[in-house]
Coordinates of C-alpha atoms in Angstrom, one line a residue:
Chain A
X1 CA 19.1 -14.2 12.0
X2 CA 15.5 -15.5 10.6
X3 CA 14.2 -12.6 11.9
X4 CA 15.7 -10.6 10.3
X5 CA 13.5 -10.2 7.2
X6 CA 10.8 -9.4 9.1
X7 CA 12.6 -6.8 11.7
X8 CA 13.7 -4.7 8.8
X9 CA 10.1 -3.8 8.0
X10 CA 9.5 -3.8 11.8
X11 CA 12.1 -1.4 13.4
X12 CA 11.1 1.5 11.3
X13 CA 7.3 0.7 12.4
X14 CA 8.5 0.7 15.6
X15 CA 10.8 3.9 15.7
X16 CA 8.0 5.8 14.0
X17 CA 5.4 4.5 16.8
X18 CA 8.0 5.9 19.2
X19 CA 8.1 9.1 17.3
X20 CA 4.7 10.0 17.5
X21 CA 4.4 9.7 21.0
X22 CA 6.9 12.6 21.7
X23 CA 5.4 15.2 19.4
X24 CA 3.8 16.7 22.1
X25 CA 3.6 20.4 22.1
X26 CA 5.2 21.2 25.3
X27 CA 7.5 24.2 25.8
X28 CA 9.3 23.5 28.9
X29 CA 10.4 20.4 27.8
X30 CA 11.1 21.2 24.1
X31 CA 15.2 20.5 23.9
X32 CA 14.8 17.7 25.9
X33 CA 12.1 16.4 23.8
X34 CA 14.2 17.1 20.7
X35 CA 17.2 15.4 22.0
X36 CA 14.4 12.4 22.4
X37 CA 13.8 12.4 18.9
X38 CA 17.8 12.8 17.5
X39 CA 18.4 9.3 19.8
X40 CA 15.4 7.4 18.7
X41 CA 15.8 8.2 14.6
X42 CA 19.9 7.9 14.7
X43 CA 18.8 4.5 16.6
X44 CA 16.3 3.7 14.0
X45 CA 18.7 4.1 11.3
X46 CA 21.4 2.1 13.3
X47 CA 19.4 -0.4 13.4
X48 CA 18.1 -0.8 9.8
X49 CA 21.9 -0.5 9.3
X50 CA 22.9 -4.1 12.0
X51 CA 20.1 -5.6 10.2
X52 CA 21.7 -4.8 6.5
X53 CA 24.6 -5.9 7.5
X54 CA 23.9 -9.1 9.3
X55 CA 22.4 -10.0 6.2
X56 CA 24.0 -8.8 3.7
X57 CA 27.6 -11.6 3.8
X58 CA 24.2 -14.3 3.3
X59 CA 22.9 -12.1 -0.1
X60 CA 26.0 -11.3 -1.3
X61 CA 27.0 -15.1 -1.3
X62 CA 24.1 -15.4 -3.3
X63 CA 21.8 -16.7 -0.3
X64 CA 18.2 -15.8 -1.0
X65 CA 16.2 -15.1 2.6
X66 CA 13.0 -15.7 3.2
X67 CA 10.1 -15.2 5.9
X68 CA 6.7 -16.9 6.1
X69 CA 4.3 -14.4 8.3
X70 CA 2.9 -16.2 11.1
X71 CA 4.4 -19.2 9.6
X72 CA 1.4 -19.5 6.8
X73 CA 2.6 -21.2 3.5
X74 CA 3.1 -19.0 1.3
X75 CA 0.4 -20.2 -0.7
X76 CA -2.3 -18.7 2.1
X77 CA -0.2 -16.3 4.0
X78 CA 2.1 -13.6 2.6
X79 CA 5.9 -14.4 2.3
X80 CA 9.1 -12.1 2.7
X81 CA 11.8 -12.0 0.6
X82 CA 15.6 -10.8 0.2
X83 CA 17.7 -11.1 -2.6
X84 CA 20.5 -9.0 -3.9
X85 CA 18.0 -6.5 -5.9
X86 CA 16.1 -5.9 -2.6
X87 CA 19.1 -5.8 -0.5
X88 CA 20.2 -3.3 -3.3
X89 CA 17.5 -1.2 -2.9
X90 CA 17.2 -1.6 0.6
X91 CA 20.8 -0.4 1.3
X92 CA 20.5 2.7 -1.3
X93 CA 17.1 3.5 0.7
X94 CA 18.1 3.5 3.8
X95 CA 21.7 5.2 3.3
X96 CA 19.9 8.4 1.5
X97 CA 17.2 9.0 3.8
X98 CA 19.7 8.4 7.0
X99 CA 22.2 11.0 5.6
X100 CA 18.8 13.5 5.1
X101 CA 17.0 13.0 8.2
X102 CA 21.3 14.2 9.3
X103 CA 19.9 18.0 6.9
X104 CA 16.6 17.8 8.4
X105 CA 17.0 17.7 11.5
X106 CA 19.0 21.3 11.3
X107 CA 16.8 22.1 8.1
X108 CA 12.9 21.6 9.2
X109 CA 14.1 23.2 13.2
X110 CA 12.3 26.4 12.4
X111 CA 9.0 24.0 11.0
X112 CA 6.5 23.4 13.4
X113 CA 5.3 19.6 14.4
X114 CA 9.0 18.7 13.9
X115 CA 7.7 15.5 15.9
X116 CA 5.1 14.7 13.0
X117 CA 8.0 15.2 10.8
X118 CA 10.1 12.5 12.0
X119 CA 7.3 10.4 12.7
X120 CA 6.2 10.1 9.5
X121 CA 9.6 10.1 8.0
X122 CA 10.1 6.8 9.6
X123 CA 6.5 5.4 8.4
X124 CA 7.9 5.8 5.2
X125 CA 10.7 4.4 5.4
X126 CA 8.2 1.5 6.5
X127 CA 6.7 1.5 3.2
X128 CA 9.7 1.3 1.4
X129 CA 10.9 -1.7 3.1
X130 CA 7.7 -3.3 3.2
X131 CA 7.3 -2.7 -0.8
X132 CA 11.3 -4.1 -1.3
X133 CA 10.6 -7.2 0.8
X134 CA 7.2 -8.6 -0.1
X135 CA 6.3 -11.0 -2.4
X136 CA 2.7 -10.9 -2.4
X137 CA 0.8 -8.4 -4.6
X138 CA -1.9 -6.9 -2.6
X139 CA 1.1 -6.7 -0.3
X140 CA 2.5 -4.6 -2.6
X141 CA -0.1 -2.2 -2.7
X142 CA -0.5 -1.9 1.1
X143 CA 3.1 -0.3 1.3
X144 CA 2.6 1.4 -1.8
X145 CA -0.3 3.3 0.4
X146 CA 2.0 3.4 3.2
X147 CA 4.3 5.1 0.9
X148 CA 2.5 7.2 -0.4
X149 CA 0.3 8.6 2.5
X150 CA 3.6 9.0 4.5
X151 CA 5.2 10.8 1.2
X152 CA 1.7 12.7 1.2
X153 CA 1.9 14.6 4.9
X154 CA 5.6 14.9 4.3
X155 CA 5.4 17.0 1.2
X156 CA 3.0 19.1 3.2
X157 CA 5.1 19.5 6.3
X158 CA 6.5 23.1 5.1
X159 CA 2.4 24.0 6.1
X160 CA 2.6 26.5 3.0
X161 CA 0.0 27.0 0.4
X162 CA 2.5 25.5 -2.3
X163 CA 2.8 22.8 -0.1
X164 CA -0.9 21.5 0.1
X165 CA -1.9 22.2 -3.6
X166 CA 1.0 20.3 -4.4
X167 CA 0.0 17.6 -2.0
X168 CA -3.4 16.9 -2.6
X169 CA -2.2 17.0 -6.0
X170 CA 0.2 13.6 -6.0
X171 CA -2.6 12.5 -3.3
X172 CA -5.1 12.8 -6.0
X173 CA -2.8 11.0 -9.0
X174 CA -1.2 8.6 -6.2
X175 CA -4.7 7.3 -5.5
X176 CA -5.6 6.5 -9.5
X177 CA -2.8 5.5 -9.6
X178 CA -2.8 2.9 -7.0
X179 CA -6.5 2.3 -7.8
X180 CA -5.3 1.0 -11.2
X181 CA -2.7 -0.7 -9.1
X182 CA -5.5 -2.5 -7.4
X183 CA -7.7 -3.5 -10.6
X184 CA -4.7 -5.3 -12.4
X185 CA -4.0 -6.8 -9.3
X186 CA -7.7 -8.2 -8.6
X187 CA -7.6 -9.6 -12.2
X188 CA -4.5 -11.1 -11.6
X189 CA -6.0 -12.9 -8.6
X190 CA -9.2 -14.2 -10.7
X191 CA -7.3 -15.8 -13.7
X192 CA -4.6 -16.9 -11.4
X193 CA -6.4 -17.7 -8.7
X194 CA -2.8 -16.4 -6.8
X195 CA -1.2 -13.1 -5.1
X196 CA 2.0 -14.4 -4.3
X197 CA 4.2 -13.8 -6.9
X198 CA 5.9 -17.1 -7.5
X199 CA 2.3 -19.0 -7.9
X200 CA 1.0 -16.4 -9.9
X201 CA 4.2 -16.5 -12.3
X202 CA 3.6 -19.7 -12.6
X203 CA 0.0 -19.3 -13.6
X204 CA 0.1 -16.0 -15.4
X205 CA 2.3 -18.2 -17.8
X206 CA -0.7 -20.5 -19.7
X207 CA -2.8 -17.3 -19.3
X208 CA -0.2 -15.5 -21.4
X209 CA -0.9 -19.0 -24.6
X210 CA -4.1 -19.2 -24.2
X211 CA -5.5 -16.1 -23.0
X212 CA -3.2 -12.5 -24.0
X213 CA -5.3 -10.5 -24.5
X214 CA -6.3 -10.6 -20.5
X215 CA -2.2 -11.4 -19.8
X216 CA -2.2 -7.7 -21.8
X217 CA -4.6 -6.3 -20.0
X218 CA -3.0 -6.8 -16.7
X219 CA 0.4 -5.8 -17.8
X220 CA -1.0 -2.7 -19.5
X221 CA -3.2 -1.9 -15.8
X222 CA 1.0 -2.8 -14.0
X223 CA 3.1 -0.1 -16.2
X224 CA 0.4 2.8 -16.7
X225 CA -0.1 2.6 -12.6
X226 CA 3.7 2.2 -11.8
X227 CA 4.5 4.9 -14.8
X228 CA 2.1 7.5 -13.2
X229 CA 4.1 7.0 -9.9
X230 CA 7.1 6.9 -11.8
X231 CA 6.5 10.2 -13.8
X232 CA 7.1 8.9 -16.7
X233 CA 6.2 11.2 -20.1
X234 CA 2.9 11.3 -20.8
X235 CA 2.0 11.0 -16.8
X236 CA 5.0 13.3 -15.6
X237 CA 2.6 16.4 -14.8
X238 CA 2.1 16.4 -11.1
X239 CA 5.9 14.9 -10.8
X240 CA 7.3 18.9 -10.7
X241 CA 4.5 20.4 -8.5
X242 CA 5.3 17.9 -6.2
X243 CA 9.1 17.7 -6.1
X244 CA 9.7 21.0 -6.4
X245 CA 7.0 22.4 -3.8
X246 CA 8.4 20.4 -0.8
X247 CA 10.6 21.6 1.9
X248 CA 14.2 20.3 -0.1
X249 CA 15.1 17.6 2.2
X250 CA 11.7 15.9 1.7
X251 CA 12.2 17.0 -2.7
X252 CA 15.8 14.9 -2.2
X253 CA 14.0 11.8 -0.8
X254 CA 11.6 12.2 -3.1
X255 CA 13.4 12.1 -6.1
X256 CA 16.4 9.9 -5.1
X257 CA 14.5 6.7 -3.9
X258 CA 10.4 7.3 -4.0
X259 CA 10.7 7.1 -7.4
X260 CA 12.9 4.3 -7.2
X261 CA 10.3 2.4 -5.3
X262 CA 8.3 2.0 -8.2
X263 CA 10.6 1.4 -10.9
X264 CA 11.7 -1.3 -8.4
X265 CA 8.1 -2.5 -8.8
X266 CA 8.7 -2.5 -12.5
X267 CA 11.5 -4.2 -12.0
X268 CA 10.2 -7.0 -10.6
X269 CA 6.4 -7.2 -12.9
X270 CA 8.3 -6.9 -15.9
X271 CA 10.0 -9.9 -16.0
X272 CA 7.1 -11.4 -14.2
X273 CA 5.1 -12.2 -17.4
X274 CA 8.0 -14.3 -18.9
X275 CA 10.5 -14.0 -21.0
X276 CA 8.7 -14.4 -24.1
X277 CA 6.5 -11.7 -23.2
X278 CA 9.4 -9.4 -22.4
X279 CA 10.4 -9.3 -25.8
X280 CA 7.3 -8.6 -27.7
X281 CA 7.0 -5.3 -24.9
X282 CA 10.3 -4.6 -24.8
X283 CA 10.4 -2.0 -27.9
X284 CA 7.6 0.1 -26.2
X285 CA 9.5 0.1 -22.4
X286 CA 11.7 1.2 -24.4
X287 CA 10.4 3.5 -26.2
X288 CA 8.4 5.1 -23.7
X289 CA 11.8 5.7 -21.9
X290 CA 13.2 7.3 -24.6
X291 CA 10.5 10.0 -24.8
X292 CA 9.9 9.8 -21.1
X293 CA 14.4 11.2 -21.7
X294 CA 13.9 13.5 -24.0
X295 CA 10.5 15.4 -22.4
X296 CA 12.2 15.4 -19.4
X297 CA 15.3 17.1 -20.5
X298 CA 13.6 19.8 -22.4
X299 CA 10.8 20.3 -20.5
X300 CA 14.1 21.1 -17.4
X301 CA 15.8 23.5 -20.5
X302 CA 12.5 25.6 -20.0
X303 CA 12.9 25.9 -15.9
X304 CA 13.6 29.6 -13.8
X305 CA 13.2 27.3 -11.0
X306 CA 15.8 26.2 -9.5
X307 CA 14.0 23.1 -8.1
X308 CA 11.7 22.4 -10.8
X309 CA 14.1 22.0 -13.3
X310 CA 16.4 19.4 -10.6
X311 CA 12.2 17.8 -10.8
X312 CA 11.8 17.2 -14.9
X313 CA 15.8 16.5 -15.0
X314 CA 14.4 13.6 -12.4
X315 CA 11.6 13.2 -15.1
X316 CA 14.6 12.5 -17.9
X317 CA 17.0 10.2 -15.6
X318 CA 14.0 8.0 -14.7
X319 CA 13.2 7.8 -18.1
X320 CA 17.4 6.7 -19.1
X321 CA 16.7 4.5 -16.1
X322 CA 12.8 2.6 -18.2
X323 CA 14.9 2.4 -21.4
X324 CA 17.3 0.2 -19.5
X325 CA 14.8 -1.9 -18.3
X326 CA 12.7 -1.8 -21.7
X327 CA 15.7 -3.2 -23.5
X328 CA 16.1 -5.8 -21.3
X329 CA 19.3 -7.5 -21.9
X330 CA 22.0 -8.5 -18.8
X331 CA 24.1 -5.6 -19.6
X332 CA 21.1 -2.9 -20.3
X333 CA 19.4 -4.0 -17.0
X334 CA 22.8 -3.7 -15.5
X335 CA 23.2 -0.4 -16.2
X336 CA 19.7 0.7 -15.4
X337 CA 20.0 -1.0 -11.6
X338 CA 23.3 1.0 -11.5
X339 CA 22.0 4.1 -12.4
X340 CA 19.4 3.8 -9.8
X341 CA 21.9 3.4 -7.2
X342 CA 24.0 6.6 -9.0
X343 CA 20.8 9.2 -9.3
X344 CA 19.7 8.3 -6.2
X345 CA 22.7 9.6 -5.0
X346 CA 23.9 12.4 -7.1
X347 CA 19.5 13.8 -7.2
X348 CA 19.5 14.2 -3.3
X349 CA 22.7 16.3 -3.9
X350 CA 21.4 18.3 -5.8
X351 CA 18.2 18.7 -3.4
X352 CA 19.8 19.3 -0.3
X353 CA 22.7 21.8 -2.0
X354 CA 19.5 23.6 -3.9
X355 CA 17.7 23.2 0.0
X356 CA 21.0 25.0 1.1
X357 CA 21.7 27.7 -1.6
X358 CA 17.6 29.2 -1.5
X359 CA 18.0 29.7 1.9
X360 CA 21.5 31.7 1.1
X361 CA 20.6 33.5 -1.6
X362 CA 16.3 33.7 -0.6
X363 CA 15.0 33.4 -4.0
X364 CA 15.2 30.1 -6.5
X365 CA 15.1 31.9 -9.8
X366 CA 18.1 30.6 -11.1
X367 CA 20.1 33.4 -12.5
X368 CA 19.8 34.8 -8.6
X369 CA 21.5 32.2 -6.8
X370 CA 24.2 32.2 -4.3
X371 CA 26.7 29.8 -4.1
X372 CA 26.3 29.6 -1.0
X373 CA 29.3 28.5 0.4
X374 CA 32.4 27.3 -2.0
X375 CA 32.0 23.7 -0.6
X376 CA 28.5 23.5 -1.4
X377 CA 29.4 24.9 -5.1
X378 CA 31.8 22.1 -5.3
X379 CA 29.5 19.2 -4.0
X380 CA 26.9 20.7 -6.6
X381 CA 29.6 21.2 -10.1
X382 CA 30.5 17.0 -8.9
X383 CA 26.6 16.3 -8.5
X384 CA 26.3 18.1 -12.1
X385 CA 28.6 16.6 -13.8
X386 CA 27.6 13.2 -12.6
X387 CA 24.6 13.8 -13.6
X388 CA 25.3 14.8 -17.2
X389 CA 28.1 12.2 -17.2
X390 CA 31.5 13.1 -17.2
X391 CA 34.0 10.7 -17.0
X392 CA 35.6 10.6 -13.3
X393 CA 32.1 10.4 -11.9
X394 CA 29.7 7.9 -11.1
X395 CA 27.0 9.1 -13.5
X396 CA 28.9 8.3 -16.3
X397 CA 29.6 4.8 -15.9
X398 CA 26.0 3.7 -15.8
X399 CA 25.1 5.6 -18.4
X400 CA 28.1 4.2 -20.9
X401 CA 27.2 0.6 -19.9
X402 CA 23.1 1.7 -20.5
X403 CA 24.2 3.1 -24.2
X404 CA 26.4 0.2 -24.8
X405 CA 23.7 -2.7 -23.6
X406 CA 21.8 -0.4 -26.5
X407 CA 23.9 -0.2 -29.0
X408 CA 24.1 -4.8 -28.8
X409 CA 20.9 -4.6 -28.2
X410 CA 20.0 -3.0 -32.0
X411 CA 18.7 -0.4 -30.6
X412 CA 20.9 2.3 -32.1
X413 CA 18.4 5.2 -31.6
X414 CA 18.2 4.4 -28.0
X415 CA 21.9 5.2 -27.3
X416 CA 21.0 8.6 -29.5
X417 CA 18.4 9.1 -27.5
X418 CA 20.3 8.7 -24.1
X419 CA 23.6 11.2 -25.5
X420 CA 21.9 13.9 -26.9
X421 CA 19.4 14.8 -23.8
X422 CA 22.7 14.2 -22.1
X423 CA 24.5 17.3 -23.9
X424 CA 21.0 19.3 -23.0
X425 CA 21.4 18.9 -19.6
X426 CA 24.7 20.0 -20.1
X427 CA 23.4 23.6 -20.8
X428 CA 21.1 23.4 -17.9
X429 CA 23.1 22.4 -15.6
X430 CA 25.8 24.7 -16.1
X431 CA 23.5 27.6 -16.4
X432 CA 23.3 26.8 -12.2
X433 CA 26.9 26.7 -12.3
X434 CA 27.7 29.4 -14.0
X435 CA 26.2 31.5 -12.1
X436 CA 28.9 30.6 -9.2
X437 CA 31.4 32.6 -11.0
X438 CA 29.5 35.4 -12.4
X439 CA 28.0 37.3 -8.9
X440 CA 27.7 40.8 -10.7
X441 CA 24.0 40.1 -11.3
X442 CA 23.4 39.5 -7.9
X443 CA 24.7 42.1 -6.5
X444 CA 23.9 45.0 -9.0
X445 CA 20.3 43.4 -7.7
X446 CA 20.5 43.7 -4.1
X447 CA 22.4 47.5 -4.9
X448 CA 19.4 48.0 -6.6
X449 CA 17.2 46.8 -4.0
X450 CA 19.0 48.4 -1.1
X451 CA 18.5 52.0 -3.4
X452 CA 14.8 52.0 -3.3
X453 CA 15.1 50.4 0.6
X454 CA 12.7 47.7 -0.2
X455 CA 13.2 44.5 1.7
X456 CA 14.9 41.0 0.4
X457 CA 12.4 39.1 -1.9
X458 CA 9.8 37.5 0.4
X459 CA 10.3 33.7 -0.3
X460 CA 9.0 30.8 1.6
X461 CA 12.2 29.6 2.4
X462 CA 14.3 32.1 4.2
X463 CA 17.8 32.2 5.3
X464 CA 19.0 30.5 8.0
X465 CA 21.9 29.7 9.9
X466 CA 24.3 26.6 7.8
X467 CA 24.9 24.2 10.4
X468 CA 27.9 21.7 10.1
X469 CA 24.3 19.5 10.1
X470 CA 23.5 20.4 6.4
X471 CA 26.7 20.2 4.8
X472 CA 28.2 17.2 6.2
X473 CA 25.7 14.5 4.5
X474 CA 26.2 16.8 1.3
X475 CA 29.7 16.9 1.5
X476 CA 29.4 12.6 2.1
X477 CA 26.9 12.2 -1.2
X478 CA 29.5 13.8 -3.3
X479 CA 32.6 11.7 -1.9
X480 CA 30.7 8.6 -2.4
X481 CA 30.0 10.0 -6.0
X482 CA 33.2 10.4 -7.0
X483 CA 34.2 7.4 -5.6
X484 CA 32.0 5.0 -7.4
X485 CA 32.8 6.5 -10.7
X486 CA 37.2 6.2 -9.9
X487 CA 35.9 2.8 -8.4
X488 CA 33.2 1.1 -10.3
X489 CA 33.8 -2.0 -9.9
X490 CA 32.1 -2.1 -6.3
X491 CA 29.2 -1.1 -7.4
X492 CA 28.8 -3.5 -10.3
X493 CA 29.3 -6.4 -8.6
X494 CA 26.7 -5.4 -6.2
X495 CA 24.3 -4.7 -8.9
X496 CA 25.9 -8.1 -11.2
X497 CA 24.3 -10.1 -8.7
X498 CA 20.9 -8.0 -8.4
X499 CA 20.0 -8.8 -11.7
X500 CA 20.7 -12.1 -12.0
X501 CA 18.1 -12.5 -9.3
X502 CA 15.8 -9.7 -10.7
X503 CA 16.1 -10.7 -14.2
X504 CA 14.5 -14.1 -14.2
Chain B
X1 CA -34.6 -13.0 -23.6
X2 CA -33.4 -8.9 -24.0
X3 CA -33.8 -9.2 -19.8
X4 CA -32.0 -12.1 -19.2
X5 CA -28.7 -10.8 -21.4
X6 CA -28.9 -8.3 -19.5
X7 CA -28.8 -9.6 -16.4
X8 CA -26.3 -11.9 -17.1
X9 CA -24.6 -9.2 -18.4
X10 CA -25.3 -6.6 -15.1
X11 CA -23.1 -8.3 -11.6
X12 CA -21.0 -7.2 -9.7
X13 CA -18.2 -7.0 -11.7
X14 CA -19.2 -5.3 -14.5
X15 CA -20.8 -2.5 -12.1
X16 CA -17.4 -2.4 -10.2
X17 CA -15.5 -1.4 -13.7
X18 CA -18.2 0.8 -14.8
X19 CA -18.4 2.5 -10.8
X20 CA -14.2 2.8 -11.9
X21 CA -14.4 4.4 -14.3
X22 CA -17.2 6.8 -14.1
X23 CA -14.7 8.0 -11.4
X24 CA -11.9 8.4 -13.7
X25 CA -13.9 10.6 -15.7
X26 CA -14.3 12.8 -13.1
X27 CA -11.5 13.3 -11.5
X28 CA -10.3 14.4 -15.4
X29 CA -13.6 16.6 -15.3
X30 CA -14.3 17.8 -12.3
X31 CA -13.2 21.0 -11.2
X32 CA -14.5 21.1 -7.4
X33 CA -11.9 19.5 -4.6
X34 CA -14.4 18.0 -3.1
X35 CA -15.6 16.0 -5.9
X36 CA -12.6 15.2 -7.2
X37 CA -12.0 13.2 -3.6
X38 CA -15.9 11.7 -3.9
X39 CA -14.5 10.5 -7.2
X40 CA -12.0 8.7 -5.3
X41 CA -13.9 6.5 -3.4
X42 CA -16.1 6.3 -6.1
X43 CA -13.1 4.4 -7.7
X44 CA -12.1 2.4 -4.9
X45 CA -16.0 1.7 -4.3
X46 CA -16.0 0.1 -8.1
X47 CA -13.3 -1.6 -7.2
X48 CA -14.5 -3.1 -4.2
X49 CA -17.7 -4.5 -5.8
X50 CA -14.8 -5.9 -8.4
X51 CA -13.0 -7.3 -5.8
X52 CA -16.6 -9.2 -4.3
X53 CA -18.0 -9.7 -7.3
X54 CA -15.0 -11.7 -8.1
X55 CA -14.9 -14.4 -5.2
X56 CA -18.8 -15.0 -6.7
X57 CA -19.5 -18.4 -6.6
X58 CA -23.6 -19.2 -8.4
X59 CA -24.9 -20.8 -5.3
X60 CA -22.3 -20.8 -3.0
X61 CA -22.1 -20.2 0.5
X62 CA -20.9 -18.7 3.3
X63 CA -17.1 -20.2 3.5
X64 CA -16.8 -22.4 7.2
X65 CA -14.6 -25.3 6.7
X66 CA -16.4 -29.0 6.7
X67 CA -20.2 -28.1 7.0
X68 CA -20.6 -27.2 3.0
X69 CA -18.9 -27.9 -0.3
X70 CA -19.4 -25.1 -2.6
X71 CA -18.9 -22.3 -0.9
X72 CA -17.5 -18.3 -2.0
X73 CA -13.5 -17.1 -1.8
X74 CA -13.4 -15.6 0.7
X75 CA -10.1 -14.4 0.2
X76 CA -11.1 -11.1 -1.9
X77 CA -13.4 -9.7 0.7
X78 CA -11.0 -9.9 3.5
X79 CA -8.4 -8.1 0.8
X80 CA -11.3 -5.8 0.4
X81 CA -11.6 -4.8 4.3
X82 CA -8.1 -3.8 3.9
X83 CA -9.1 -1.7 1.1
X84 CA -11.7 -0.2 2.9
X85 CA -9.7 0.8 5.6
X86 CA -6.5 2.7 3.2
X87 CA -9.5 4.5 1.6
X88 CA -10.8 6.2 4.6
X89 CA -7.3 7.3 5.5
X90 CA -7.0 8.3 2.3
X91 CA -10.1 10.0 2.0
X92 CA -9.6 11.4 5.2
X93 CA -5.9 13.0 5.0
X94 CA -7.7 14.8 1.5
X95 CA -10.0 16.0 3.0
X96 CA -7.7 17.5 5.8
X97 CA -5.6 19.1 2.6
X98 CA -9.4 20.4 1.4
X99 CA -9.6 22.4 4.6
X100 CA -6.4 23.7 5.3
X101 CA -6.2 24.8 1.4
X102 CA -9.5 26.5 1.9
X103 CA -8.6 27.8 5.0
X104 CA -5.1 29.3 2.5
X105 CA -6.3 30.0 -0.6
X106 CA -10.6 30.9 -0.1
X107 CA -11.7 28.6 -2.9
X108 CA -12.3 25.1 -3.9
X109 CA -12.5 25.6 -7.5
X110 CA -9.3 23.9 -9.2
X111 CA -8.8 26.5 -12.0
X112 CA -9.2 29.5 -9.5
X113 CA -6.3 27.6 -7.4
X114 CA -3.8 26.9 -10.3
X115 CA -3.9 31.0 -11.3

């Protein structure tokens, strides 16, 4: 029990190490190696699930599990902490990446270097778990870099020109963001003398009172660097490229959880400066969130490529979460955290569906998309209704709570912005849904092509056999969305606990 | 007098910050991919200088327990060892990606890559 917290970081790291040894280009043992890789990946995730399961009852009863690395006191060494907030985020991350892993068994099979893909998949899990658990700012930077590096490699695993370009663009901006983060950590250490969040939080109180400009500088550096990584509107320009050019399962992970990790850092960092400071900056963060909501929605409206559209939609949904954090009341924070959970399920589902649809139709243009199978189309409809926020689905509940929190905190304009954005998002999601019902256009083009004797469009993602590996994760995500919408109290209970920990 | 003021200002903290800003400026203006990656390195060089400088104590010596009373803060230096390692891997990956981009596109110019 005492080592559960550190094992959450070590398990994926060890799995990554073992997986890296199976990445041998050996033709004879190809199927054996593939089986070993599958077994290792599944057992790695099973281990994570077991660890979360053993820690779950303790955390949900309000206990906070801490771990001192190497037995050093938290002032000198690195402390890890698993509380309700990090437990919630870790559960989301493990759940979504577990399902996406099954999808990528089948999806990534045609791509070379599957062993590499699995290795960096687990390194990414290591980075995420580390960021979620650590109580040390410098350690957070290191884990953010581990997460970043493995994500850059995962994006480039499609091995096409576009993948490399998107990956490098993300790398340059990600490094710039971590540079700013490191500068903030440096100034923070300089003025407070500690890197541990609890000790530095005590030190920063005095700084906020005596020298508010330094506190504001540190805060601004944190928010700009984390905003750059989570695609807040003036800094969102890299996001659509990275998220749309990556292979579909990687896009699902990027939009579904990697963005949420930086938002989680923001939830940790913003209240860190004390309640008074929080109240002072709350209108700024809330208006940045509102700008992100509007900007993302309007840009998504003009997209023709389905994955770019989904990426811009992610920008606007992140904006809704940031608005919730900015308002800062318990209700709004509850809505924001619940929206993190919901958006992780919905957007990863949407990207997985989009991957299947792109394969089936051989194009990314929305008017020429085909629905794949009726089951996939139905799941796509469920996810898009969820993102738009139609009542029986989970997206409605969290958006409603955020809007309710906004109105209660006298931010009526923000609630209005979120509602308008939902209305606009209707139009761009239903444009995709509409193509499922109008087959004629696609058939016409097919006929014309046959007449001219042209080949099918040479899209990088060519059709592939649709296997159950790919279908079932999508269905599970869709069912989870429906269940969370019908019985939101289950999710809300966990979220409420997390708010009491994270808000303070 | 003027020189004194200058030497007061020119320490590794200010130099580090200036290097960081030069790097950020470079990322925004440079067109060559290799130069952009060098700018990332300059940013982190600046940060390393900043950290090491922030741990400096006037007249301090090496941090050994028991022997000296006034010593420099060892923590920023150890942190910077980690940053150097992280930065090395970021640069290596970035250069590998640049190599792949050059193989597929035959250019390193950002403007040409965009079109």
